[in-house]
């Protein structure tokens, strides 16, 4: 990594990339280049745009004969000084809204943490450019953080007030001005149980904005997004990735002007935002990150995955294999007792599961979601031997033990609320809104932070607990204090509590959850190595959500569970195998009632767990490629590769009577080497064949009759056998034909029996080198 300064030009080189800035003749910081890493031989001045005369109707300073700010690729922009794009900063001092920062000095140093906010881990370098507004007596520091082993650039702003009272009304972390192409936006939108659906928007003249304003990074719009240049594909062409290390309200804006230039802004939301800085106070924005790849969206995903794994995730967990978890939520909800949990634990152990996580309902009077939240004492009626008893029981079986908490919230019907009604977020003119019968604790208050720390600390010490699922089940509302920095301060409070808890319990694996994926963001992932992706475990929607998130987040952050065949969320019936083929791409777990499994299903799950354990490092830490998606190609195909092995999924959406003759393709193989490939053996329910079961049965069977039901509890059909050896060249180009699919005929062991919403996994291994 290298940061240089020469002749008013800053050049930052990191990974395979370079980013160049210049100081204009009137002291503005101007973006010049973001692309492949420059060499020492590059004549860097050739990259600097010349402004020989003002363009069009631009406004200039009297003494300046160059271009006006309207046409410059500025790294920050303020209103009312000739730049008529959306500003990235809005400030006010003593009734003046005119600010004009000019270059003052720079510093190159080792990277330092951002006060109060999540920061990238690892040893990197930081460029700090100081700009001053002498008239307003305040300064703007532009921070740039880079690492040698990463193509991701981090940017944030520090605003410092020297005198009087400065109001910050808007403070984007980054502004980036691209030009010279047509651009498309790829962004992730959704709602509870249907997060991270990919939306592709061609950017035309005007402003497209993304935001969340519910007090979380939100399921509605994830802070991760991509930009593709014209002609970009999955694996080729220029694409850019962006994200923010923050978990609260955020906003991104993409503005294309008449010159076709694109201004991208990322940062905290400016809705009702207002921060006052007194004399000698500073404000720090969260870190915005960005990267650029010539290898299309898969190239961007891989750069982002590497950054998240190496700079965001706690290094204690970034390289270790995550356990296969059983979580009792969908099986029992609130209705369980010690015996029930013991029996689930025994079954979990027999199936090969490694950690048992006890979800909601173990504390206070929490027998449904109306009561008890905040009262973090075990319910002795349900668990007479407490968490200690349960964790000991798990230990004896050879299982690790984990626990669920929702520390930021409180039910009105709880001892906590009765003792501290003033701890909830609300203002005094209206009754605070409720969500799931609960209220949000005001994490800005030191006493609330202490209470949360003590509750979690005590719970983690109450038994041998190695896993904590931290939930958060409602949006924020009724924020106090009018226009303020409430949301920012809430998260500074939360990050401080999380730092204390992580310091006291460094070995505990934390799982992030906000009604599923309501806060799947880099702020939370700085503390939680993995995140419960969605409350939706239906394999079709889940695949869409997981593939959406995987564009920007590594698979090791995606916690996925196989749940009961009929989806709680969609009432769609799919097989356990279809659920596994989806859930395996990430950190696998199970969540269905294990005591309800038939012998056939137990066999199925045992085989899944064995397969996953054999290939866990591929699924959790392999290099990831999206090869096809339901939305684009009508089927989904994902690939993970590591060393000599790859796994490729092929998941069908709807069965057709004339199915497409798909071929198995894979990326990143060496064309000259030979590779063996083999389909993972799946167990198909006898009931899948319907009354056609009579094609292979010696006696007549009724489709839903007693005998079929009885038989299908114990036996199933095996999926087709398919294996072979071909060169990497074949996988990389035309592909390998997949077994013929069922098309109304052919119930035999060479035919692929899929039906709607199911698929296969193929294991590809190096067989011999050239
Ligand atoms: C919402 C989570 O997403 C679920 O997995 C479960 O933990 C429930 N909360 C418990 O209340």
XYZ file of C-alpha atoms and ligand atoms in Angstrom:
781
model
C 0.000 0.000 0.000
C 1.276 3.414 -0.775
C 0.088 6.965 -0.295
C 2.039 9.667 -2.092
C 1.755 13.407 -2.421
C 3.474 15.361 -5.169
C 2.561 18.538 -7.057
C -0.869 18.853 -5.453
C -1.731 15.245 -6.294
C -2.494 12.494 -3.792
C -2.227 8.937 -5.017
C -3.404 5.990 -2.927
C -2.513 2.482 -4.076
C -3.994 -0.565 -2.328
C -4.493 -4.156 -3.448
C -4.786 -4.016 -7.223
C -6.348 -0.540 -7.167
C -5.393 3.125 -7.132
C -7.380 6.230 -6.188
C -6.113 9.665 -7.166
C -7.108 13.101 -5.883
C -5.880 16.544 -6.765
C -5.989 19.922 -5.107
C -7.498 22.404 -7.534
C -6.008 25.852 -8.074
C -8.620 27.240 -5.661
C -7.966 24.629 -2.973
C -10.799 22.154 -3.577
C -10.199 18.404 -3.242
C -11.054 16.808 -6.560
C -11.467 13.140 -7.499
C -9.413 12.142 -10.531
C -9.051 8.365 -10.861
C -10.303 5.068 -9.396
C -9.047 2.066 -11.325
C -6.365 -0.553 -11.697
C -3.250 0.023 -9.637
C -0.942 2.587 -11.193
C 2.717 1.842 -11.718
C 5.698 3.958 -10.747
C 6.091 4.736 -14.449
C 2.666 6.329 -14.797
C 2.870 10.042 -15.474
C 0.216 10.785 -12.944
C -0.381 14.349 -14.115
C -1.835 12.839 -17.307
C -4.746 11.584 -15.200
C -5.645 15.031 -13.917
C -8.543 16.671 -15.719
C -7.705 20.095 -17.083
C -10.274 22.878 -16.862
C -9.036 25.415 -19.427
C -12.194 27.490 -19.274
C -15.522 27.529 -17.459
C -18.102 25.120 -18.880
C -21.518 26.450 -19.856
C -23.125 28.720 -17.324
C -21.001 27.791 -14.340
C -20.370 30.232 -11.527
C -16.801 31.113 -10.666
C -14.903 33.025 -8.095
C -13.804 36.322 -9.552
C -10.113 35.514 -9.380
C -10.470 31.971 -10.795
C -10.330 31.284 -14.531
C -10.769 27.476 -14.319
C -13.989 25.575 -13.986
C -16.711 26.309 -11.477
C -17.628 23.799 -8.750
C -20.695 22.651 -10.734
C -18.482 20.729 -13.133
C -15.761 19.511 -10.822
C -15.571 16.005 -9.370
C -15.587 17.312 -5.799
C -14.961 15.028 -2.828
C -17.485 17.021 -0.746
C -20.031 19.608 -1.786
C -21.828 22.426 0.008
C -24.799 24.470 -1.129
C -25.017 28.073 -2.364
C -21.458 28.357 -3.738
C -21.967 27.419 -7.364
C -22.335 23.659 -6.988
C -25.977 22.941 -7.719
C -25.916 19.184 -7.190
C -27.306 17.725 -3.988
C -24.889 18.825 -1.254
C -22.999 16.255 0.787
C -22.673 18.646 3.714
C -25.095 21.197 5.114
C -23.824 23.425 7.912
C -25.015 26.529 9.663
C -23.359 29.055 11.937
C -24.935 32.171 13.327
C -27.569 32.291 10.585
C -25.065 31.765 7.813
C -25.283 28.683 5.621
C -22.368 29.630 3.382
C -19.316 27.456 3.948
C -16.336 27.073 1.687
C -13.539 24.742 2.754
C -10.123 25.061 1.102
C -7.099 22.830 1.324
C -4.831 23.532 4.276
C -2.501 20.566 4.915
C -2.271 16.800 4.896
C -0.931 13.965 7.013
C -0.119 10.335 6.172
C -0.169 7.996 9.188
C -1.054 4.524 10.393
C -4.795 3.997 10.411
C -6.544 4.929 13.649
C -10.001 3.973 15.008
C -12.904 6.353 14.422
C -14.030 7.647 17.837
C -17.216 5.897 19.004
C -17.828 4.084 15.716
C -16.861 0.731 14.179
C -13.520 0.875 12.370
C -11.735 -1.566 10.100
C -9.342 -3.952 11.856
C -5.778 -4.486 10.715
C -2.723 -2.415 9.973
C -3.294 0.021 7.183
C -2.507 3.587 6.243
C -4.541 6.703 6.461
C -4.416 9.936 4.512
C -5.952 12.895 6.296
C -6.526 16.046 4.267
C -7.352 19.133 6.252
C -9.510 21.819 4.657
C -10.395 25.075 6.356
C -13.078 27.674 6.193
C -11.283 30.624 7.728
C -14.363 32.813 7.741
C -16.501 30.250 9.594
C -13.670 29.107 11.862
C -14.139 25.420 11.273
C -12.286 22.655 9.536
C -13.106 19.586 7.540
C -10.830 16.567 7.659
C -11.146 14.055 4.835
C -9.940 10.631 6.006
C -8.956 7.858 3.577
C -8.059 4.396 4.943
C -6.379 1.684 2.860
C -4.819 -1.759 3.360
C -2.211 -3.493 1.252
C -4.194 -6.728 0.926
C -7.507 -5.136 -0.004
C -9.048 -3.294 -2.958
C -11.483 -1.535 -0.670
C -11.061 2.152 0.147
C -12.563 3.613 3.337
C -13.583 7.284 3.567
C -15.027 9.356 6.358
C -15.280 12.998 7.406
C -14.399 14.771 10.599
C -15.876 18.195 11.175
C -14.210 20.373 13.773
C -15.548 23.605 15.148
C -13.119 26.167 16.484
C -15.436 28.857 17.631
C -19.099 29.562 18.506
C -21.842 27.073 17.775
C -21.812 25.061 14.534
C -24.888 23.144 13.398
C -24.466 20.101 11.183
C -27.660 19.369 9.240
C -26.245 16.829 6.844
C -22.923 15.005 6.783
C -22.342 12.353 4.122
C -19.362 10.134 4.776
C -18.325 10.085 1.149
C -18.976 11.685 -2.182
C -17.598 10.074 -5.323
C -18.018 11.576 -8.785
C -17.699 9.167 -11.707
C -17.894 10.123 -15.359
C -17.592 8.713 -18.834
C -20.081 5.834 -18.924
C -23.705 4.896 -18.453
C -24.379 3.396 -15.054
C -26.827 0.998 -13.456
C -27.585 0.675 -9.789
C -27.958 -2.683 -8.045
C -29.608 -2.265 -4.643
C -31.180 -4.546 -2.040
C -34.760 -3.935 -0.903
C -37.342 -5.846 1.065
C -39.318 -6.150 4.249
C -39.586 -8.528 7.194
C -39.277 -12.153 5.979
C -38.408 -11.021 2.474
C -35.154 -9.115 2.769
C -32.488 -8.177 0.209
C -34.339 -8.600 -3.079
C -32.085 -7.338 -5.824
C -33.324 -4.370 -7.789
C -31.543 -3.170 -10.944
C -32.096 0.449 -11.958
C -30.525 2.129 -15.002
C -29.424 5.561 -13.813
C -30.803 8.363 -15.975
C -30.479 12.112 -15.465
C -31.835 13.015 -12.019
C -31.485 11.704 -8.496
C -32.169 8.202 -7.217
C -32.075 7.916 -3.457
C -31.885 4.958 -1.121
C -32.529 5.243 2.575
C -33.698 3.740 5.804
C -35.376 5.772 8.517
C -36.697 3.167 10.957
C -33.735 3.378 13.330
C -31.940 0.434 11.722
C -29.990 -0.252 8.581
C -33.314 -2.001 7.922
C -34.782 -4.811 5.828
C -36.225 -2.118 3.538
C -32.967 -0.989 1.979
C -29.553 -2.389 2.826
C -26.644 0.091 2.893
C -24.747 -2.132 0.445
C -25.179 -1.330 -3.253
C -23.313 -1.715 -6.527
C -22.878 0.363 -9.629
C -22.224 -1.269 -12.978
C -20.754 0.529 -15.963
C -22.320 -0.063 -19.349
C -21.492 -3.515 -20.717
C -20.769 -5.031 -17.305
C -21.648 -8.693 -16.790
C -21.450 -11.108 -13.879
C -17.755 -11.764 -14.472
C -16.480 -8.994 -16.701
C -16.687 -5.238 -17.012
C -16.348 -2.443 -14.490
C -18.430 -2.588 -11.358
C -18.237 -0.697 -8.054
C -19.338 -1.815 -4.595
C -20.311 0.468 -1.683
C -21.217 0.014 1.962
C -21.286 1.839 5.296
C -20.007 0.773 8.733
C -23.174 1.845 10.503
C -26.351 0.160 11.760
C -28.829 3.011 11.978
C -30.599 5.288 9.528
C -28.662 5.817 6.351
C -29.059 7.501 2.990
C -27.402 7.084 -0.351
C -27.944 9.258 -3.341
C -27.047 8.730 -6.984
C -27.289 11.836 -9.095
C -26.657 11.903 -12.828
C -26.245 15.382 -14.289
C -26.599 16.628 -17.856
C -22.941 15.812 -18.535
C -23.606 12.162 -17.654
C -21.492 12.454 -14.510
C -22.637 10.386 -11.550
C -22.316 11.651 -7.984
C -22.600 8.969 -5.341
C -23.140 9.927 -1.733
C -23.216 7.590 1.251
C -23.816 8.374 4.879
C -26.146 8.688 7.821
C -29.680 9.849 7.131
C -30.225 13.595 7.133
C -33.936 13.234 8.041
C -34.433 15.478 11.075
C -30.692 15.319 11.667
C -29.078 18.129 13.586
C -25.863 18.081 15.552
C -24.548 21.047 17.414
C -20.789 21.395 17.833
C -19.629 23.785 20.493
C -16.199 25.372 20.510
C -13.444 22.781 19.988
C -15.835 19.878 19.428
C -15.640 17.405 16.552
C -18.087 15.154 14.749
C -17.098 11.942 12.974
C -19.164 10.314 10.253
C -19.229 6.508 9.926
C -16.800 4.938 7.487
C -18.073 4.533 3.934
C -16.306 1.890 1.879
C -16.006 1.376 -1.862
C -14.219 -0.833 -4.333
C -13.939 -1.253 -8.072
C -13.421 -4.371 -10.139
C -12.965 -5.119 -13.826
C -14.419 -8.580 -13.172
C -18.046 -7.561 -12.953
C -20.284 -8.085 -9.964
C -18.614 -11.318 -8.892
C -15.326 -9.388 -8.799
C -16.890 -6.758 -6.521
C -18.466 -9.436 -4.286
C -15.118 -11.132 -3.830
C -13.371 -7.870 -2.945
C -16.108 -7.033 -0.435
C -16.075 -10.553 1.038
C -12.342 -10.365 1.557
C -12.602 -6.970 3.233
C -15.436 -8.032 5.524
C -13.621 -11.216 6.530
C -10.261 -9.561 7.076
C -11.164 -6.063 8.345
C -14.652 -6.228 9.829
C -15.146 -9.646 11.431
C -13.521 -10.253 14.817
C -10.245 -12.051 13.895
C -10.983 -14.664 16.577
C -13.841 -15.891 14.396
C -12.907 -14.938 10.844
C -10.860 -18.053 10.224
C -12.516 -20.564 12.518
C -15.258 -22.903 11.368
C -18.676 -21.951 12.709
C -20.706 -24.635 14.466
C -23.849 -26.266 13.097
C -26.545 -24.921 15.369
C -29.934 -26.183 16.448
C -32.308 -23.358 17.436
C -35.635 -24.281 19.036
C -37.638 -21.200 17.949
C -39.734 -22.541 15.063
C -40.136 -25.903 16.822
C -41.418 -24.689 20.188
C -41.813 -20.911 20.090
C -42.546 -19.948 23.743
C -43.962 -23.281 24.718
C -41.274 -25.530 26.165
C -39.992 -26.947 29.408
C -36.806 -28.626 30.521
C -37.918 -32.087 29.348
C -38.782 -30.838 25.900
C -35.424 -29.079 25.589
C -33.587 -32.161 26.857
C -35.286 -34.337 24.259
C -34.441 -31.880 21.478
C -30.849 -31.768 22.677
C -30.555 -35.546 22.559
C -31.944 -35.686 19.037
C -29.731 -32.805 17.938
C -26.665 -34.638 19.176
C -27.672 -37.881 17.428
C -28.026 -36.022 14.142
C -24.555 -34.455 14.375
C -25.519 -30.919 15.460
C -22.818 -29.095 17.463
C -24.430 -26.196 19.354
C -27.885 -25.977 20.906
C -29.336 -22.456 21.053
C -32.246 -21.789 23.383
C -34.336 -19.022 21.817
C -36.936 -16.632 23.245
C -39.108 -17.538 26.271
C -36.629 -18.772 28.911
C -36.862 -15.733 31.237
C -39.326 -13.704 33.305
C -42.987 -14.310 32.552
C -42.275 -14.608 28.875
C -44.876 -17.163 27.811
C -45.850 -15.096 24.804
C -44.580 -11.848 23.335
C -46.692 -9.567 25.546
C -44.705 -9.945 28.777
C -41.359 -10.258 30.424
C -38.965 -8.691 27.930
C -36.266 -6.981 29.986
C -36.544 -9.350 32.990
C -33.449 -11.430 32.336
C -33.959 -13.973 35.136
C -34.602 -17.569 34.197
C -38.223 -18.799 34.502
C -37.946 -21.557 37.131
C -41.285 -23.066 36.124
C -39.937 -23.850 32.660
C -36.324 -24.468 33.588
C -36.065 -25.549 37.252
C -32.330 -26.193 36.939
C -31.666 -22.869 35.287
C -29.252 -22.116 32.475
C -26.531 -23.893 34.404
C -28.589 -27.099 34.455
C -29.324 -26.872 30.742
C -25.782 -26.057 29.702
C -24.493 -28.940 31.853
C -26.960 -31.263 30.187
C -25.754 -30.087 26.767
C -22.145 -30.524 27.831
C -22.746 -34.087 28.970
C -24.202 -34.862 25.554
C -21.196 -33.244 23.853
C -23.087 -30.177 22.653
C -22.198 -26.534 23.146
C -24.887 -24.254 24.496
C -26.142 -20.858 23.357
C -28.819 -18.424 24.444
C -31.145 -15.783 22.941
C -31.548 -12.256 24.295
C -33.151 -9.050 23.082
C -31.305 -6.561 25.269
C -32.357 -3.288 23.608
C -36.074 -3.802 24.279
C -38.692 -3.968 27.023
C -42.343 -5.067 27.347
C -44.598 -2.715 29.250
C -45.673 -5.739 31.270
C -42.273 -6.322 32.863
C -40.533 -5.480 36.104
C -37.976 -3.515 34.146
C -40.604 -1.181 32.686
C -42.370 -0.846 36.047
C -39.090 0.239 37.670
C -37.823 2.451 34.826
C -40.683 3.754 32.662
C -38.442 6.697 31.745
C -35.901 4.453 30.023
C -37.905 3.960 26.837
C -37.641 6.096 23.726
C -40.549 8.496 23.483
C -41.534 12.138 23.676
C -44.073 13.539 26.103
C -46.791 14.878 23.790
C -47.846 11.543 22.296
C -48.050 7.979 23.548
C -45.106 6.025 22.163
C -45.971 3.545 19.415
C -45.624 -0.161 20.133
C -44.258 -2.949 17.979
C -44.665 -6.598 19.037
C -45.897 -5.214 22.409
C -42.478 -3.766 23.102
C -40.611 -0.485 23.443
C -37.032 0.497 22.718
C -34.670 1.373 25.548
C -32.830 4.645 25.128
C -29.285 3.439 24.576
C -27.943 6.970 24.831
C -28.425 6.836 28.613
C -25.394 5.560 30.533
C -27.684 3.854 33.077
C -29.406 1.909 30.264
C -26.026 0.922 28.843
C -24.943 -0.312 32.287
C -28.169 -2.272 32.745
C -27.751 -3.988 29.377
C -24.118 -4.796 30.030
C -24.926 -6.264 33.459
C -27.889 -8.322 32.166
C -25.946 -9.856 29.303
C -22.803 -10.346 31.391
C -24.753 -12.105 34.128
C -26.612 -14.310 31.662
C -23.396 -15.354 29.926
C -21.938 -16.295 33.307
C -25.029 -18.258 34.327
C -23.857 -21.415 32.537
C -21.326 -22.663 30.096
C -22.527 -20.428 27.263
C -20.560 -20.159 24.038
C -23.113 -18.531 21.713
C -25.367 -15.489 22.047
C -28.145 -14.630 19.604
C -28.827 -10.883 20.015
C -32.266 -10.015 18.664
C -33.971 -6.680 18.031
C -37.588 -6.918 17.010
C -39.003 -3.494 16.407
C -38.264 -0.284 14.569
C -37.664 2.984 16.378
C -40.326 5.665 16.576
C -41.239 8.744 18.654
C -37.665 9.975 18.861
C -37.197 12.697 21.458
C -35.362 16.031 21.195
C -36.715 17.217 17.827
C -34.128 17.700 15.094
C -31.127 15.984 16.651
C -28.432 13.346 16.312
C -30.626 10.850 18.197
C -30.116 7.865 15.889
C -26.349 8.423 15.637
C -26.049 8.732 19.434
C -28.198 5.610 19.949
C -25.722 3.590 17.908
C -22.683 5.134 19.576
C -24.316 3.906 22.826
C -25.009 0.442 21.407
C -21.481 0.079 20.003
C -20.060 1.053 23.373
C -22.136 -1.620 25.183
C -21.194 -4.212 22.580
C -17.510 -3.362 23.003
C -17.811 -3.881 26.767
C -19.609 -7.207 26.372
C -17.198 -8.480 23.725
C -14.238 -7.507 25.901
C -15.696 -9.372 28.879
C -16.633 -12.451 26.767
C -14.165 -12.653 23.903
C -14.758 -16.361 23.231
C -18.536 -16.177 22.845
C -19.795 -16.376 19.256
C -22.341 -13.581 18.749
C -25.152 -13.921 16.231
C -26.856 -10.750 15.068
C -30.605 -10.756 14.441
C -33.245 -8.073 13.953
C -36.434 -10.021 13.220
C -34.142 -11.792 10.773
C -32.164 -9.491 8.487
C -33.282 -6.092 9.769
C -29.722 -5.073 10.651
C -27.464 -7.061 8.353
C -24.826 -4.358 8.103
C -21.128 -3.768 8.643
C -21.691 -1.933 11.926
C -23.273 -4.999 13.515
C -20.898 -7.395 11.773
C -18.005 -5.533 13.424
C -19.223 -7.197 16.647
C -21.192 -10.215 15.385
C -19.380 -12.598 13.047
C -22.682 -13.917 11.703
C -26.230 -12.781 11.236
C -29.590 -14.581 11.107
C -30.415 -13.668 7.522
C -34.193 -13.772 7.605
C -37.129 -15.207 9.511
C -38.123 -16.664 6.159
C -36.727 -20.172 5.745
C -38.690 -21.052 2.616
C -35.913 -22.029 0.202
C -37.105 -19.895 -2.703
C -37.391 -16.516 -0.976
C -34.431 -17.426 1.208
C -32.298 -18.117 -1.841
C -33.190 -14.691 -3.242
C -32.339 -13.045 0.100
C -29.096 -14.955 0.574
C -27.911 -14.308 -2.999
C -28.791 -10.633 -2.611
C -26.786 -10.294 0.591
C -23.943 -12.404 -0.794
C -23.312 -9.679 -3.362
C -21.741 -7.678 -0.554
C -21.360 -9.938 2.472
C -19.355 -13.169 2.772
C -21.175 -16.477 3.238
C -19.644 -16.866 6.715
C -21.896 -13.980 7.836
C -25.090 -15.699 6.626
C -26.685 -17.940 9.245
C -29.293 -20.210 7.601
C -31.498 -22.895 9.089
C -33.346 -25.853 7.634
C -36.870 -25.632 9.031
C -40.064 -27.696 8.746
C -41.150 -28.672 5.227
C -44.151 -26.356 5.235
C -42.804 -22.855 5.565
C -44.170 -20.961 8.585
C -43.916 -17.772 6.604
C -45.313 -18.739 3.184
C -47.091 -22.033 3.885
C -45.172 -23.382 0.885
C -44.326 -27.069 1.038
C -40.790 -27.926 -0.050
C -38.485 -30.831 0.768
C -35.869 -30.830 3.529
C -33.300 -31.420 0.786
C -34.346 -28.235 -1.040
C -33.997 -26.374 2.252
C -30.531 -27.808 2.800
C -29.350 -27.017 -0.755
C -30.127 -23.384 0.035
C -29.103 -23.214 3.718
C -25.724 -24.880 3.116
C -24.410 -21.720 1.406
C -23.329 -20.068 4.627
C -23.474 -21.194 8.262
C -25.839 -24.157 8.524
C -28.351 -24.783 11.295
C -31.667 -26.543 11.948
C -34.835 -25.179 13.482
C -37.617 -27.787 13.012
C -39.035 -30.067 15.703
C -36.530 -32.909 15.715
C -38.907 -35.120 17.673
C -41.349 -35.037 14.772
C -38.881 -36.418 12.232
C -39.576 -39.727 10.537
C -36.808 -42.303 10.245
C -36.453 -41.294 6.592
C -36.081 -37.608 7.535
C -33.540 -38.380 10.239
C -31.487 -40.262 7.681
C -31.807 -37.342 5.291
C -30.640 -34.812 7.887
C -27.747 -36.972 9.087
C -26.494 -37.273 5.509
C -26.835 -33.490 5.029
C -24.859 -32.766 8.177
C -22.115 -35.204 7.198
C -21.871 -33.631 3.747
C -21.768 -30.137 5.241
C -19.082 -31.080 7.759
C -16.935 -32.542 4.985
C -17.195 -29.336 2.953
C -17.769 -26.761 5.679
C -14.791 -24.595 4.806
C -16.040 -24.343 1.201
C -19.532 -23.294 2.264
C -18.370 -20.828 4.897
C -15.167 -19.455 3.448
C -14.956 -20.476 -0.210
C -14.602 -17.942 -3.014
C -18.140 -17.156 -4.081
C -19.624 -16.717 -7.554
C -23.195 -16.220 -8.599
C -23.652 -18.084 -11.894
C -27.403 -17.680 -12.375
C -30.370 -16.326 -10.439
C -34.113 -16.995 -10.307
C -34.832 -13.409 -11.356
C -32.526 -13.360 -14.368
C -32.132 -16.888 -15.674
C -35.162 -18.532 -14.049
C -32.990 -20.905 -12.015
C -30.319 -20.308 -9.432
C -26.725 -21.493 -9.588
C -24.091 -20.548 -7.022
C -20.494 -21.682 -6.775
C -18.056 -21.838 -3.884
C -14.421 -22.790 -4.477
C -11.477 -23.382 -2.231
C -8.219 -25.106 -3.076
C -8.920 -28.060 -5.354
C -12.663 -28.259 -4.689
C -15.791 -26.467 -5.768
C -19.474 -26.952 -5.111
C -22.020 -25.692 -7.597
C -25.738 -25.545 -6.856
C -28.421 -25.819 -9.495
C -31.800 -24.894 -8.073
C -34.917 -25.080 -10.161
C -37.797 -22.686 -9.802
C -40.843 -24.259 -11.485
C -40.951 -27.663 -13.155
C -41.753 -27.568 -16.864
C -43.045 -30.393 -19.081
C -40.300 -29.473 -21.548
C -37.401 -28.675 -19.239
C -34.365 -26.822 -20.505
C -31.389 -29.143 -21.016
C -29.096 -27.398 -18.540
C -25.340 -27.869 -18.498
C -23.153 -27.684 -15.435
C -20.701 -24.812 -15.678
C -18.134 -23.584 -13.204
C -15.642 -20.736 -12.956
C -12.068 -20.384 -11.750
C -10.937 -23.873 -12.806
C -7.771 -24.387 -14.721
C -8.654 -25.316 -18.334
C -5.891 -27.929 -18.674
C -6.625 -29.839 -15.459
C -9.048 -32.736 -15.262
C -11.883 -32.518 -12.735
C -14.186 -35.166 -11.374
C -17.762 -34.154 -10.695
C -20.458 -35.895 -8.732
C -23.972 -34.999 -7.693
C -24.708 -35.021 -3.944
C -27.029 -37.935 -3.293
C -30.435 -36.624 -2.250
C -33.293 -38.531 -0.650
C -36.589 -38.098 -2.457
C -39.842 -38.787 -0.638
C -41.890 -41.635 -2.030
C -44.837 -39.269 -1.919
C -43.179 -37.046 -4.518
C -44.145 -39.557 -7.203
C -47.835 -39.257 -6.296
C -49.900 -42.092 -7.743
C -47.095 -42.781 -10.260
C -45.511 -44.712 -7.415
C -47.451 -47.581 -8.960
C -44.941 -47.508 -11.864
C -42.383 -49.103 -9.556
C -44.533 -50.741 -6.887
C -45.310 -54.476 -7.137
C -48.696 -53.844 -5.483
C -51.202 -51.092 -6.102
C -50.806 -48.126 -3.719
C -53.259 -45.304 -3.089
C -51.599 -41.871 -3.559
C -52.235 -40.585 -0.042
C -53.133 -43.928 1.424
C -52.089 -45.417 4.724
C -49.456 -47.667 3.152
C -47.727 -44.878 1.210
C -47.693 -42.707 4.318
C -46.297 -45.519 6.405
C -43.694 -46.517 3.847
C -42.568 -42.937 3.231
C -41.795 -42.552 6.946
C -39.008 -45.114 6.492
C -38.023 -45.212 2.859
C -37.446 -42.883 -0.023
C -36.092 -42.839 -3.520
C -32.452 -42.038 -4.160
C -31.692 -39.242 -6.562
C -30.097 -39.991 -9.949
C -26.483 -41.063 -10.048
C -24.366 -38.666 -11.974
C -20.608 -38.415 -12.123
C -17.792 -38.061 -14.588
C -14.378 -36.620 -15.335
C -13.804 -33.715 -17.728
C -11.322 -30.908 -18.201
C -11.649 -27.490 -16.633
C -11.973 -26.221 -20.218
C -15.335 -28.009 -20.551
C -16.721 -26.506 -17.317
C -15.440 -23.067 -18.237
C -16.948 -23.041 -21.710
C -19.926 -25.074 -22.990
C -20.440 -26.989 -19.729
C -21.268 -30.602 -18.937
C -24.762 -31.988 -19.677
C -26.841 -32.629 -16.586
C -28.946 -35.787 -16.245
C -32.197 -35.754 -18.149
C -35.024 -34.288 -16.139
C -38.394 -35.804 -15.422
C -40.720 -34.571 -18.155
C -43.832 -36.537 -17.492
C -42.050 -39.833 -18.103
C -39.030 -41.790 -16.900
C -39.116 -42.742 -13.229
C -35.683 -44.380 -13.113
C -32.258 -43.869 -11.547
C -30.856 -41.917 -14.505
C -33.621 -39.319 -14.503
C -33.453 -36.194 -12.370
C -36.644 -35.986 -10.319
C -36.946 -32.389 -9.217
C -40.404 -30.849 -9.287
C -40.928 -27.236 -8.216
C -38.403 -25.458 -5.999
C -35.768 -28.139 -5.679
C -32.301 -28.740 -6.972
C -28.969 -30.441 -6.616
C -25.445 -29.730 -5.429
C -22.487 -30.868 -7.531
C -19.051 -31.473 -6.080
C -16.204 -30.734 -8.485
C -12.705 -31.861 -7.501
C -9.345 -31.656 -9.192
C -8.614 -35.095 -10.604
C -5.233 -34.565 -12.237
C -3.058 -31.713 -13.411
C -2.018 -31.114 -17.009
C -37.289 -12.915 15.834
C -36.173 -13.785 15.336
O -35.850 -13.469 14.040
C -36.569 -15.235 15.502
O -35.581 -16.063 14.976
C -36.800 -15.517 16.960
O -35.601 -15.385 17.671
C -37.852 -14.571 17.501
N -37.548 -13.202 17.229
C -38.021 -14.760 18.989
O -38.854 -13.845 19.531
